[in-house]
């Protein structure tokens, strides 16, 4: 762990010291100091000879660790205490969520500043359209290699390896434990291959950039600028893949600060490069900034990865062949990675569909869609922070057979995420013109662009709840040892709805039809995942969850209508939007109280409880 918490899991406490204090995690501290650690001094309750240390270590392991396998691992009591009660997991999650929220909000602020800079320097025309076509590559890479596929594959894999590490270290010297460490074996077997594979894909994209642009935007009048930008953004395939791998490993180790900081560094790289080079390179400076930001995403996590995870050998030297075969990962097997890959590809293909359909519309259509989507999805991104923090907890509970614990965690995540995203949706719909005017209307971005973007954003916002539910519901499906194909099939069904509806609607309603098709497709996927989770993975009470979301939606409609009416009453857009940030949540809460929505009536007590947990964790 990094300094996100006042304690961290250890490979073994120093000799003579009390047990390490850790939160509930699949990587608990080794129960005994192995012979040779901490200068080779024996622990206080063991004989002085090396054989006695190993015997005592095995005895302590029998008392404190599971027999074998990746089942739930109990933690040691805090040093200096006589009881066996572990440090409450809620305190750790409260602090992790708070830290993640702060850095995610900072990343969102820098992301807005990035989009404001692009709008100010390049407006909403041919140059910005060309860059956004090139930006499709890193957007797809981000979903596959950071947000979805890599996290859904590697967080459970590292959780399983951490559990095996805890069960296998008793009686081993530090050198032997290091050589046979399942975590280091996992890194050694996957990271080099992944790097070579992603470097080959990035090189191929650089060479095939003209073909990529022709496929993504066949109606683009002058594709040469988009081709040049695509060649630079293609480099993010390698940097995003390594950054996503580091993020998954660190989150499994309960280190959340560096992964949460990656989008801050990414946007800083883009903004800095654009400001420095736009006068010389034009919009190409934005593409170069994307490449530079990808490198910063890796560098900001590298020290924590080396400290917490490390780089392992490609094989377990000196270990029996059967153990090497057991500890080496089988993630390359098609049956394991294919469901996750297809799910992530289908999900991100919504952007490809939008830009493909918008390429034949007048210049600026792609830019309007992009700005509307980026702002509209901010509530969804913020609402999924708690799911990001709790995903390792769900994976650990599923690995240990604690289905009831996983069910409670998933239902709580769905309630909190839905409440947050619906409040944000009401604000986005009610105050769309004011928000876009405050954020973007300056420089080359005109008032006409503001009105067009705001109208599209209101349509996009109708699908925010679906996007949030897909993000929250997909994680439990992929928390098991063997991923299921159901999320990919559900996402494929939603993508089909998006394609058919978009192809039909774009003829009559242009960008509005594209945005509406997106909302319809993602809502279809969310409904399928919600109904399918309870019968396949975690036995959530689907009817109760659906009724809960329905009550919150009613409250969101009331708050949205209030904002829509009140927004234009104040001429100044900044003041109007600021007051809307107070009015919309207040009306949401009032409507929720009026219809007796339990999620809202119980919210004050939950906030007080989370605040107390965070204070106790400090």
XYZ file of C-alpha atoms in Angstrom, residues 223-559:
337
model
C -8.635 13.145 -44.063
C -4.904 13.977 -44.189
C -4.891 15.983 -40.945
C -6.807 13.221 -39.160
C -4.246 10.672 -40.418
C -1.336 12.671 -38.994
C -3.076 13.022 -35.636
C -3.965 9.324 -35.574
C -0.319 8.320 -35.990
C 0.535 10.220 -32.816
C -2.439 9.070 -30.748
C -1.788 5.425 -31.731
C 1.175 5.424 -29.328
C -1.282 5.435 -26.414
C -2.100 1.785 -27.101
C 1.217 0.872 -25.469
C 1.226 3.492 -22.705
C -2.428 2.959 -21.764
C -1.938 -0.808 -21.614
C 0.967 -0.538 -19.178
C -0.859 2.143 -17.150
C -3.969 -0.055 -16.936
C -1.894 -3.046 -15.840
C -0.248 -0.995 -13.091
C -3.650 0.344 -11.968
C -5.186 -3.139 -11.681
C -2.222 -4.473 -9.710
C -2.161 -1.524 -7.312
C -5.916 -1.621 -6.684
C -5.705 -5.317 -5.874
C -3.016 -4.354 -3.338
C -5.412 -1.696 -1.948
C -3.275 1.181 -3.219
C -5.680 3.711 -4.744
C -3.815 7.031 -4.921
C -1.581 6.414 -7.987
C -4.358 4.800 -10.094
C -6.720 7.649 -9.230
C -4.078 10.199 -10.249
C -3.548 8.919 -13.789
C -6.148 11.152 -15.432
C -4.759 14.213 -13.687
C -1.340 13.505 -15.195
C -2.886 12.583 -18.567
C -4.797 15.840 -18.888
C -1.855 17.885 -17.626
C 0.243 16.367 -20.422
C -2.348 17.259 -23.064
C -2.906 20.796 -21.800
C 0.787 21.577 -21.439
C 1.667 20.273 -24.903
C -1.211 22.150 -26.557
C -0.302 25.438 -24.919
C 3.365 25.037 -25.815
C 3.021 23.839 -29.417
C -0.346 24.925 -30.837
C 1.117 28.005 -32.536
C 3.559 25.788 -34.444
C 1.667 22.512 -34.967
C -1.955 23.599 -34.816
C -4.323 20.813 -33.766
C -1.478 18.307 -34.115
C -0.258 19.661 -30.767
C -3.367 18.179 -29.149
C -2.557 14.763 -30.626
C 1.044 15.031 -29.410
C -0.305 15.952 -25.982
C -2.382 12.773 -25.889
C 0.775 10.742 -26.522
C 2.686 12.668 -23.830
C -0.173 12.264 -21.360
C -0.137 8.500 -21.858
C 3.524 8.359 -20.858
C 2.796 10.408 -17.726
C 0.060 7.906 -16.755
C 2.727 5.203 -16.577
C 5.321 7.313 -14.778
C 2.945 8.483 -12.035
C 2.300 4.840 -11.046
C 5.752 3.353 -11.588
C 7.236 4.054 -8.101
C 4.190 2.625 -6.308
C 4.158 -0.425 -8.585
C 7.818 -1.166 -7.875
C 7.298 -0.671 -4.135
C 4.080 -2.696 -3.786
C 4.246 -5.274 -6.569
C 7.686 -5.431 -8.170
C 8.867 -7.058 -11.354
C 8.997 -10.834 -11.142
C 10.943 -13.590 -12.894
C 9.351 -15.252 -15.942
C 9.376 -18.603 -14.129
C 9.607 -19.968 -10.600
C 13.230 -21.024 -10.435
C 13.907 -23.939 -8.169
C 10.227 -24.760 -7.679
C 8.691 -28.082 -8.743
C 7.161 -28.120 -12.206
C 3.678 -28.708 -10.775
C 3.954 -25.539 -8.682
C 5.233 -23.521 -11.639
C 2.285 -24.686 -13.714
C -0.117 -23.779 -10.892
C 1.324 -20.357 -10.231
C 1.809 -19.290 -13.837
C -1.325 -17.466 -14.985
C -3.588 -18.842 -17.665
C -4.978 -15.452 -18.654
C -3.835 -15.944 -22.244
C -6.440 -18.671 -22.643
C -9.057 -17.436 -25.079
C -11.934 -18.658 -22.946
C -10.845 -16.405 -20.077
C -10.081 -13.151 -21.846
C -12.573 -13.280 -24.718
C -15.728 -12.432 -22.690
C -14.064 -9.376 -21.163
C -12.516 -8.230 -24.447
C -15.783 -8.520 -26.361
C -17.687 -6.686 -23.632
C -15.217 -3.801 -23.624
C -15.068 -3.610 -27.437
C -18.860 -3.594 -27.747
C -19.126 -0.902 -25.082
C -16.603 1.432 -26.661
C -17.967 0.767 -30.157
C -20.794 3.151 -29.299
C -18.346 5.993 -29.896
C -17.333 4.469 -33.238
C -20.978 4.259 -34.285
C -21.595 7.893 -33.341
C -18.628 9.269 -35.236
C -19.277 7.033 -38.229
C -22.847 8.324 -38.484
C -21.861 11.946 -37.791
C -19.057 12.041 -40.368
C -21.591 12.715 -43.143
C -23.252 15.590 -41.223
C -22.135 19.245 -41.543
C -18.717 20.206 -40.058
C -18.834 20.576 -36.301
C -21.314 17.748 -35.691
C -18.643 15.412 -34.323
C -17.352 18.193 -32.072
C -20.830 18.971 -30.718
C -21.379 15.297 -29.936
C -17.978 15.056 -28.245
C -18.365 18.101 -25.993
C -21.924 17.099 -25.061
C -20.899 13.571 -24.181
C -17.851 14.580 -22.158
C -19.823 16.972 -19.950
C -22.895 14.744 -19.671
C -20.892 11.742 -18.533
C -19.197 13.524 -15.638
C -21.962 12.526 -13.165
C -21.630 8.913 -14.331
C -17.853 8.904 -13.814
C -18.164 10.370 -10.325
C -20.979 7.978 -9.382
C -18.835 4.931 -10.215
C -15.995 5.871 -7.858
C -17.381 3.733 -5.041
C -17.678 0.746 -7.417
C -14.038 1.187 -8.414
C -12.960 1.125 -4.769
C -15.151 -1.853 -3.812
C -14.453 -4.042 -6.866
C -11.492 -5.812 -5.145
C -13.765 -6.410 -2.127
C -16.425 -8.034 -4.318
C -13.773 -10.115 -6.109
C -12.367 -11.295 -2.773
C -15.817 -12.175 -1.450
C -16.646 -14.141 -4.601
C -13.299 -15.944 -4.462
C -13.973 -16.922 -0.847
C -17.529 -18.073 -1.470
C -19.005 -15.226 0.611
C -21.999 -14.692 -1.669
C -24.086 -12.867 0.921
C -21.319 -10.348 1.550
C -20.982 -9.806 -2.199
C -24.756 -9.361 -2.554
C -24.919 -6.688 0.140
C -21.955 -4.859 -1.326
C -23.399 -4.887 -4.858
C -26.832 -3.670 -3.739
C -25.281 -0.840 -1.729
C -23.121 0.159 -4.699
C -26.133 0.188 -7.031
C -28.153 2.388 -4.657
C -25.368 4.926 -4.104
C -24.315 5.048 -7.762
C -27.906 5.450 -8.999
C -28.630 8.244 -6.520
C -25.490 10.154 -7.498
C -25.935 9.800 -11.253
C -29.610 10.780 -11.186
C -28.890 13.977 -9.247
C -26.201 14.783 -11.803
C -28.513 13.953 -14.707
C -31.176 16.329 -13.387
C -28.605 19.114 -13.139
C -27.189 18.431 -16.617
C -30.611 18.410 -18.289
C -32.033 21.372 -16.389
C -29.049 23.677 -16.815
C -27.484 22.423 -20.064
C -27.228 25.819 -21.869
C -25.790 27.569 -18.833
C -23.233 24.797 -18.207
C -22.000 24.721 -21.816
C -21.867 28.527 -22.007
C -19.790 28.770 -18.844
C -17.432 25.967 -19.840
C -16.834 26.517 -23.552
C -18.260 29.737 -25.049
C -15.093 31.680 -25.705
C -12.556 32.026 -28.494
C -13.513 29.980 -31.565
C -16.480 28.355 -29.768
C -19.526 30.482 -30.648
C -22.967 30.887 -29.067
C -24.398 28.818 -31.908
C -22.079 25.983 -30.871
C -23.293 26.407 -27.280
C -26.946 25.981 -28.220
C -26.273 22.972 -30.460
C -24.078 21.241 -27.855
C -26.517 21.903 -24.993
C -29.438 20.432 -26.938
C -27.470 17.277 -27.748
C -26.284 17.012 -24.133
C -29.859 16.950 -22.856
C -30.578 13.957 -25.081
C -27.363 12.210 -24.027
C -28.263 12.652 -20.369
C -31.285 10.384 -20.809
C -28.857 7.451 -20.992
C -26.651 8.395 -18.020
C -28.444 6.018 -15.652
C -27.922 3.204 -18.152
C -24.207 3.986 -18.454
C -23.877 4.033 -14.663
C -25.709 0.736 -14.195
C -23.651 -0.975 -16.900
C -20.457 0.134 -15.176
C -21.679 -1.005 -11.752
C -23.330 -4.280 -12.833
C -20.540 -5.527 -15.091
C -18.023 -5.744 -12.261
C -19.753 -8.571 -10.313
C -20.059 -10.601 -13.517
C -16.288 -10.474 -13.965
C -15.359 -10.956 -10.290
C -15.517 -14.757 -10.535
C -12.594 -17.006 -11.401
C -13.976 -17.621 -14.904
C -15.707 -14.678 -16.602
C -19.131 -15.248 -18.132
C -20.259 -14.340 -21.652
C -23.544 -12.793 -20.507
C -22.277 -9.165 -20.184
C -20.753 -9.321 -23.684
C -24.014 -10.634 -25.135
C -26.015 -7.970 -23.299
C -23.623 -5.269 -24.502
C -23.852 -6.658 -28.037
C -27.644 -6.451 -27.896
C -27.441 -2.830 -26.744
C -24.939 -2.016 -29.494
C -27.280 -3.511 -32.075
C -30.090 -1.281 -30.810
C -27.717 1.691 -31.011
C -26.706 0.933 -34.607
C -30.209 0.287 -35.946
C -31.817 3.210 -34.125
C -28.950 5.560 -35.004
C -28.971 4.669 -38.707
C -32.706 5.310 -38.791
C -32.807 8.465 -36.623
C -29.809 10.330 -38.075
C -31.681 10.896 -41.340
C -34.372 12.998 -39.657
C -32.862 14.311 -36.415
C -29.118 14.418 -37.086
C -27.018 14.621 -33.909
C -30.129 14.392 -31.721
C -31.002 11.057 -33.277
C -27.451 9.770 -32.689
C -27.573 10.767 -29.017
C -31.035 9.248 -28.549
C -29.875 5.973 -30.110
C -26.943 5.902 -27.693
C -29.300 6.328 -24.729
C -31.624 3.584 -26.009
C -28.786 1.117 -26.594
C -27.073 1.531 -23.231
C -30.400 1.422 -21.371
C -31.168 -1.900 -23.076
C -27.848 -3.314 -21.882
C -28.433 -2.057 -18.328
C -31.857 -3.714 -18.162
C -30.423 -7.029 -19.380
C -27.541 -6.950 -16.884
C -29.823 -6.046 -13.979
C -32.229 -8.905 -14.675
C -29.426 -11.370 -15.399
C -27.151 -10.732 -12.418
C -29.445 -12.172 -9.754
C -29.937 -15.528 -11.460
C -26.332 -16.000 -12.602
C -23.757 -14.463 -10.263
C -24.987 -12.617 -7.156
C -28.517 -13.198 -5.878
C -29.497 -9.543 -5.639
C -33.188 -8.773 -5.162
C -33.864 -7.464 -8.660
C -37.405 -6.293 -7.993
C -36.392 -4.297 -4.934
C -33.421 -2.742 -6.739
C -35.598 -1.827 -9.739
C -38.225 -0.210 -7.497
C -35.509 1.713 -5.709
C -34.126 3.053 -8.995
C -37.679 3.892 -10.107
C -38.324 6.015 -7.003
C -35.044 7.855 -7.482
C -35.927 8.471 -11.135
C -39.201 10.096 -10.115
C -37.318 12.422 -7.785
C -34.840 13.201 -10.592
C -37.690 14.148 -12.966
C -39.074 16.627 -10.428
C -35.639 18.166 -9.828
